[in-house]
Amino acid sequence: MTLKRAIITSLCLFAFFGCGDDSNKKSEQNSSEPAVQSKNLEENASKDENLSKDTLTPKISESAQQSDEVKDISLKLLNGTTMQITKRSNGFDVKDGKKATLYVFFATWCPPCKAEIPSLNNLSEKFKNELNIVAVLLEDKSEDEVKEFAQKYKIKYDIAVGEGNFLFEKAMGGIKGLPASALFKANGDYAQGYIGLVPEEMLETDINRAIK
């Protein structure tokens, strides 16, 4: 009889403490779910660095086309000049613009953004008479910090800094990963968009089409 009572008591204790431990684990798992689900651009960029233009294409979304929130945008370039841009239904008109333009959205912490710099340098030199390349920084950095970054990586094309960059990103309909690029013809019409690190040959082919 004593043995029977001991077994029953042990089973009761096991059941009690077992339920308590399980509920604690569940509460811990629930509390950690937002951290697991949340992703920042840096993590996405490192995962998506080999994506091609066929995966996700940044373009002027329908909501952005219909919105009147952002129409006129000023991009402050690191060389001291300013680009005046006006949004329209399927493109962006650049004041006094006579060339096609490749806008490259980037951040200084983004490894694939750094990896594409040599290709962009090559293209900026090859198409210097037909194409402007403008790197649009989506990061809060001082001009001195950006200049230091540009010198370190020997960037030969224009870099835009400041609040206008985020307005431009909004007018584009939002950028879902870095690096991201959007190519526009000389008349301002949208030509092609890319997410991730794009082969230089692919960009060159699309640029040749855009400048014809």
Phi, psi and omega in degrees: 000320179296319179296319180298317179297320182296318180296315180298316179299317181297318180297320178297315180297318180298315180297319182296306184288329177297315178297322180295317180295321181294320180293325178295319179297318180297318181293323178294319179296318180296320182290336182267352184301316180301322180295323180289321185282332184285137179229139175254170184297327182295318179295318181295322182295319181294328179282329189259014189295342181256013180289144177260177182293344181280350184277298177222133183240113177289127177212176179285106184291164181300321180294324179289323179297322185275347184278140176255011184294318183235115179240309181255130185229139175246120176258119180273117182271153184294339181278002176100351179268172181230136174263124177261118185238139176239127180278141172226187191301320182225042179168188179223125176271129177258125180300129181063019180277132181233005182235161169292157183225133173250112177267128183241111179275130187209173172218152184288340180274354189272111182303313179293335175296320178290323184295332183273353183302313180302320179295318179294323175299315180299316182291325180295327179280320182294323183246034186298335180270346185241347189220138168254134172249124181236115177275125184253109184283121176255066185197147180274093180229148176285160179298323180296320178295321180289321176299318178298318178297316181297321179291320181298318183260009173055046180288129185254358181249174184288150175232129178261137180229158174106183186294331180301332179299320183285329174293320179294318178299321178294318180295333177285349181098007178101137178255127187263356179188162180234144356287158175221143183225153176220127182256131179235144178287171181298331179277002178095353180290142177294134181247308184197155178223160185214149169233131179095182181284120185252133178302142181301322181298322179294315178298317181298318178299314181291325178295317179301322178291321184289332185267358180284000000 
